[in-house]
Coordinates of C-alpha atoms in Angstrom, one line a residue:
M64 CA 49.7 78.4 110.8
Q65 CA 50.6 78.7 114.1
R66 CA 48.6 80.8 115.7
K67 CA 50.9 84.3 116.6
P68 CA 51.8 85.3 120.1
T69 CA 49.4 88.7 122.1
M70 CA 50.5 91.0 124.1
N71 CA 47.6 88.5 126.7
D72 CA 50.6 85.8 126.1
V73 CA 53.1 87.7 127.3
A74 CA 51.8 89.2 129.9
R75 CA 51.2 85.9 130.9
Q76 CA 54.7 84.4 130.3
A77 CA 55.9 87.0 132.1
G78 CA 54.0 87.8 134.9
V79 CA 52.8 90.5 134.8
A80 CA 49.9 93.0 134.1
L81 CA 48.7 93.8 130.5
K82 CA 49.2 97.3 130.9
T83 CA 52.9 97.0 132.3
V84 CA 53.7 95.0 128.7
S85 CA 51.8 97.3 127.0
R86 CA 53.5 100.7 128.7
Y87 CA 56.8 97.9 127.4
V88 CA 56.3 98.1 124.4
N89 CA 55.0 101.8 124.0
G90 CA 58.9 102.8 125.3
D91 CA 58.1 103.8 129.2
P92 CA 60.7 104.2 130.8
T93 CA 59.4 104.0 134.4
I94 CA 59.4 100.5 134.3
G95 CA 61.2 98.8 136.5
P96 CA 64.8 96.3 135.3
D97 CA 62.9 93.6 136.9
F98 CA 59.8 93.4 135.4
A99 CA 61.8 95.0 131.3
E100 CA 63.6 92.4 131.6
R101 CA 60.3 89.4 132.2
I102 CA 58.7 91.2 129.7
R103 CA 61.9 91.1 127.4
L104 CA 62.6 87.6 127.4
A105 CA 59.0 86.5 127.3
I106 CA 58.4 87.6 123.9
D107 CA 61.6 86.0 122.9
E108 CA 61.1 83.6 123.6
L109 CA 57.2 83.6 122.0
G110 CA 58.7 85.4 118.5
Y111 CA 55.4 88.5 120.1
R112 CA 55.4 91.1 117.5
R113 CA 54.1 94.6 118.2
N114 CA 51.7 95.2 115.6
M115 CA 51.8 98.0 114.4
A116 CA 47.8 97.8 111.9
A117 CA 45.8 96.2 114.5
A118 CA 44.3 99.9 115.3
R119 CA 43.6 99.6 111.6
I120 CA 42.3 96.6 112.0
R121 CA 39.2 95.0 112.6
P122 CA 39.0 91.3 114.5
G123 CA 38.9 88.4 112.2
Q124 CA 39.9 90.2 110.2
S125 CA 43.4 91.3 108.2
A126 CA 45.4 93.8 106.5
K127 CA 45.3 92.9 103.5
M128 CA 48.9 93.8 103.1
I129 CA 51.6 91.7 101.2
G130 CA 55.4 93.3 101.9
L131 CA 58.3 92.4 99.0
I132 CA 62.8 93.3 99.1
I133 CA 64.0 93.7 96.0
S134 CA 67.0 94.4 95.5
D135 CA 67.3 97.8 93.9
L136 CA 64.5 99.6 92.3
S137 CA 66.5 102.4 90.7
N138 CA 66.9 98.2 88.7
P139 CA 64.5 98.6 85.2
Y140 CA 64.8 94.9 86.0
F141 CA 63.3 94.6 90.0
A142 CA 60.7 96.9 89.0
A143 CA 59.4 95.3 86.1
L144 CA 58.7 92.4 88.8
A145 CA 57.6 95.0 91.0
R146 CA 54.9 95.7 89.1
A147 CA 54.6 92.3 87.6
I148 CA 53.5 91.0 91.5
E149 CA 51.7 94.7 92.5
L150 CA 49.0 94.0 89.8
G151 CA 48.6 89.6 91.0
A152 CA 48.4 91.1 94.0
A153 CA 45.7 93.9 93.9
E154 CA 43.5 91.2 91.3
S155 CA 43.0 89.5 94.9
G156 CA 42.2 93.1 96.9
Y157 CA 46.1 93.5 98.2
M158 CA 48.0 96.4 98.5
L159 CA 51.9 95.3 97.9
I160 CA 54.5 97.0 100.4
I161 CA 58.0 97.2 98.4
A162 CA 61.3 98.5 99.4
S163 CA 64.7 97.7 98.8
S164 CA 67.4 96.1 100.4
E165 CA 70.1 97.3 98.1
D166 CA 72.5 93.6 98.5
N167 CA 72.9 94.4 102.2
G168 CA 72.8 91.9 104.4
Q169 CA 71.3 94.4 108.0
R170 CA 69.4 97.0 106.1
H171 CA 67.4 93.7 105.1
D172 CA 67.6 91.9 108.5
R173 CA 65.6 95.3 109.6
L174 CA 63.1 95.6 106.0
V175 CA 62.2 92.3 106.9
D176 CA 61.4 92.8 110.8
R177 CA 58.9 95.4 109.7
L178 CA 57.2 94.4 108.2
L179 CA 56.7 91.4 110.6
E180 CA 55.6 95.2 112.8
Q181 CA 53.6 96.0 110.4
Q182 CA 51.9 92.8 110.4
V183 CA 52.4 91.7 106.8
D184 CA 49.7 88.7 105.2
A185 CA 53.2 87.6 103.5
I186 CA 56.6 88.4 102.6
I187 CA 57.5 87.9 98.2
D188 CA 61.7 88.6 98.9
V189 CA 64.1 88.8 97.3
P190 CA 67.5 87.0 98.9
P191 CA 70.8 89.4 99.0
R192 CA 73.8 88.9 97.5
S193 CA 75.6 89.5 101.6
P194 CA 72.7 87.2 103.8
G195 CA 72.2 88.7 107.4
R196 CA 70.8 86.1 109.8
T197 CA 69.1 83.2 108.6
W198 CA 64.7 82.6 108.2
A199 CA 65.2 80.1 110.4
Q200 CA 66.4 82.6 112.4
I201 CA 63.2 84.4 113.1
P202 CA 60.7 83.7 115.8
P203 CA 58.3 81.4 114.6
P204 CA 55.5 81.7 113.1
L205 CA 56.4 83.1 109.7
P206 CA 53.7 84.5 107.5
P207 CA 53.3 82.6 103.9
L208 CA 56.9 83.5 102.3
V209 CA 57.8 83.3 98.6
F210 CA 61.6 83.6 97.5
V211 CA 62.0 85.2 93.8
D212 CA 64.6 85.8 91.5
R213 CA 67.5 84.0 93.6
P214 CA 66.9 81.1 96.4
A215 CA 67.7 80.8 100.4
D216 CA 68.9 78.7 102.0
F217 CA 65.3 78.1 104.1
A218 CA 62.1 75.7 102.2
A219 CA 59.8 77.8 101.2
D220 CA 58.0 78.2 97.0
T221 CA 61.1 79.8 94.9
V222 CA 60.4 81.9 91.4
L223 CA 63.6 81.4 89.1
A224 CA 64.5 82.3 85.8
D225 CA 66.9 79.7 83.9
N226 CA 69.7 81.9 84.5
A227 CA 72.9 78.7 83.5
G228 CA 70.4 78.1 80.9
G229 CA 70.3 81.0 78.9
A230 CA 74.3 82.9 79.6
H231 CA 75.1 79.7 77.2
A232 CA 72.7 80.0 74.0
A233 CA 74.7 83.5 74.5
T234 CA 78.1 82.9 74.8
R235 CA 77.7 79.7 72.8
A236 CA 75.6 82.5 69.5
L237 CA 78.4 83.9 70.2
L238 CA 81.1 82.1 70.2
D239 CA 79.4 80.6 66.4
A240 CA 80.1 84.4 64.5
G241 CA 83.2 83.2 64.9
A242 CA 84.4 85.0 68.4
R243 CA 86.7 82.8 70.5
S244 CA 88.1 85.2 74.0
I245 CA 84.4 86.4 74.7
A246 CA 84.8 88.1 77.7
F247 CA 82.3 87.8 81.0
V248 CA 81.1 91.8 82.5
G249 CA 79.1 91.9 85.6
D250 CA 78.3 91.5 88.6
S251 CA 79.1 89.4 91.8
V252 CA 78.9 85.8 91.7
E253 CA 78.4 85.4 94.6
I254 CA 74.8 86.4 94.2
F255 CA 72.5 83.4 92.5
T256 CA 71.7 85.1 89.8
M257 CA 75.5 86.2 88.6
G258 CA 76.8 82.9 89.5
E259 CA 74.5 80.2 87.6
R260 CA 75.2 82.8 84.5
L261 CA 79.0 82.3 84.9
A262 CA 78.8 78.5 85.0
G263 CA 76.3 78.5 81.2
Y264 CA 79.2 81.2 80.2
R265 CA 81.6 78.5 80.8
R266 CA 80.7 75.4 79.7
A267 CA 79.5 76.5 76.5
I268 CA 83.4 77.4 76.0
E269 CA 84.4 74.0 77.2
E270 CA 81.6 72.5 75.3
R271 CA 84.1 74.1 72.1
G272 CA 86.5 72.8 73.9
L273 CA 88.0 77.0 74.4
R274 CA 90.3 77.3 76.9
L275 CA 88.7 79.2 80.2
D276 CA 91.0 82.5 80.0
D277 CA 90.3 84.1 83.6
A278 CA 91.8 87.2 83.0
V279 CA 88.1 88.0 80.7
V280 CA 85.7 87.0 83.9
V281 CA 85.4 90.3 86.0
D282 CA 82.7 89.9 88.4
T283 CA 83.6 93.1 89.6
A284 CA 80.6 95.8 87.6
H285 CA 78.0 96.9 89.8
T286 CA 77.5 99.2 87.7
T287 CA 77.2 101.3 84.6
D288 CA 79.7 103.4 84.8
E289 CA 81.6 99.8 86.2
A290 CA 81.0 97.7 83.6
M291 CA 82.4 100.6 81.4
R292 CA 85.1 101.2 82.5
V293 CA 86.5 96.5 83.0
V294 CA 85.1 97.4 79.3
L295 CA 86.9 99.8 78.0
D296 CA 90.1 98.1 79.8
L297 CA 90.1 95.0 78.4
L298 CA 89.4 96.9 74.6
G299 CA 93.0 98.6 75.5
R300 CA 94.4 95.6 76.8
G301 CA 93.2 93.7 73.8
H302 CA 92.6 90.6 75.2
A303 CA 88.9 90.0 74.5
D304 CA 87.4 90.0 70.6
A305 CA 83.9 89.5 71.5
V306 CA 81.7 90.4 74.9
F307 CA 78.8 88.4 76.8
A308 CA 77.6 91.8 79.8
A309 CA 75.3 89.6 82.2
N310 CA 73.3 92.0 82.9
N311 CA 71.5 95.5 81.5
R312 CA 73.1 97.7 83.6
A313 CA 76.7 95.6 82.1
A314 CA 75.3 95.3 78.5
F315 CA 75.0 99.4 78.2
G316 CA 78.7 100.2 80.4
A317 CA 79.8 98.5 77.3
L318 CA 77.8 100.3 74.3
R319 CA 79.3 103.9 76.2
A320 CA 82.8 102.6 76.0
F321 CA 82.1 101.4 72.8
R322 CA 81.8 104.6 71.7
L323 CA 84.4 105.8 73.8
G324 CA 87.1 103.0 72.2
E325 CA 86.0 104.4 68.9
T326 CA 85.9 100.1 69.1
F327 CA 83.0 97.8 68.4
L328 CA 83.0 93.6 70.7
P329 CA 80.4 91.4 69.4
L330 CA 78.2 91.5 72.4
V331 CA 75.1 90.0 73.3
G332 CA 73.6 91.4 76.7
F333 CA 71.7 89.3 79.5
D334 CA 67.5 91.5 80.6
E335 CA 65.5 93.4 77.9
F336 CA 66.8 97.2 78.1
E337 CA 65.2 100.6 76.2
A338 CA 68.0 101.4 74.2
A339 CA 69.0 98.0 72.9
A340 CA 67.1 97.9 69.9
L341 CA 68.1 101.5 68.9
V342 CA 72.4 101.4 68.5
N343 CA 73.7 100.4 65.0
P344 CA 73.8 96.6 65.4
P345 CA 70.1 96.1 67.9
I346 CA 71.6 94.7 70.6
S347 CA 71.0 90.5 71.3
V348 CA 70.2 89.8 74.6
V349 CA 68.6 87.0 76.2
T350 CA 65.0 88.1 77.3
Q351 CA 63.2 86.7 81.2
D352 CA 59.1 86.9 81.0
I353 CA 60.0 88.8 84.1
A354 CA 55.5 89.2 84.2
A355 CA 55.1 85.7 84.1
M356 CA 58.0 85.3 86.6
G357 CA 55.7 89.2 88.9
R358 CA 51.8 86.8 88.6
A359 CA 53.9 83.0 89.8
A360 CA 54.9 85.0 93.3
A361 CA 52.3 86.6 93.0
G362 CA 50.3 83.8 93.2
L363 CA 52.4 81.2 94.8
V364 CA 51.8 83.7 98.4
L365 CA 47.7 83.9 96.8
A366 CA 47.7 80.1 96.7
R367 CA 49.2 79.8 100.8
L368 CA 47.1 83.0 101.4
A369 CA 43.8 81.0 100.9
G370 CA 45.4 77.3 102.6
D371 CA 47.3 75.6 100.2
D372 CA 49.1 73.9 102.1
S373 CA 50.6 71.0 99.8
P374 CA 54.7 70.6 99.4
F375 CA 56.7 73.2 98.0
R376 CA 57.6 74.3 94.9
T377 CA 60.6 75.5 92.8
V378 CA 59.3 77.1 89.5
V379 CA 62.1 77.6 86.7
L380 CA 60.9 80.0 84.6
P381 CA 62.5 79.6 80.3
T382 CA 64.7 82.4 79.2
S383 CA 64.6 83.4 75.5
L384 CA 68.1 84.5 73.1
M385 CA 66.9 86.8 70.6
L386 CA 69.3 87.4 68.7
R387 CA 69.7 91.3 66.2
G388 CA 73.0 90.6 64.8
S389 CA 75.2 92.7 67.3
E390 CA 76.2 89.8 67.6
R391 CA 78.3 89.1 64.6
L392 CA 81.1 91.6 64.2
R393 CA 80.3 94.9 62.1
P394 CA 81.1 98.2 62.0
G395 CA 80.4 101.6 63.7
I396 CA 77.4 101.4 66.2

């Protein structure tokens, strides 16, 4: 692993005293503009980052901290993923710092910078839907990096679920039960997982020789309320005879729409949610082993921290279809 540049390196590169660099890093406004510009250029060229944790670390020791950037901590899926990673990291004595990007590229960039300033030992990242800069644009050295749930255009270990396969199985189950116009309700297909689920849904329909109807494909359901409104609209127009809800929020929104519209369509969701087994009929879902995904991400990053320099790996975990009866039409819920 490449040695991280120090304040001494910056001082030598800029041709100034170490004390001057220290004053600049700590925001001293009295430094002359010539010295300030030389120091700024040296920092950019070397990729120096202020070590926020230095005062707490004895020489030769690490912070024993791993940064985790997820999409949305309020989403039960990401909360469960964070918990699994936290448990895996704790087994090796590492503390997890968790932050949410809200799928915003600029916020994600700020979080990355903050974690690097904190000198975390490694970063586990769920890449945002709308990326800002690329990881390749960040000056080296970078700590060990693992992508989870979604890939990124950067060479690093990656842990994914078989999203396309799970969506294909869910759509096929609805077709097997007699549906012919299945609505796809989900978040933006710019998100890797959503794009994969849409691909699996389309493949299942094409395999049956049915016409793909873009009028029932909706990728604007970012929240439960938006999913509810989408499904209410579908019910009102009568275009769909079944619903594939491409995430847990879409599934819950569909249930609310069914109650308000007093109509129940066959439904299969992607990802388990607490109410799925409590309604009548219980909701069929595609399940991911979130705990296994978290353990895999933690295991990969801990192996890199232990010196593993083998080629980067992409781990794709299988999904399972849990049929409970909602894929078939039944009266009432």
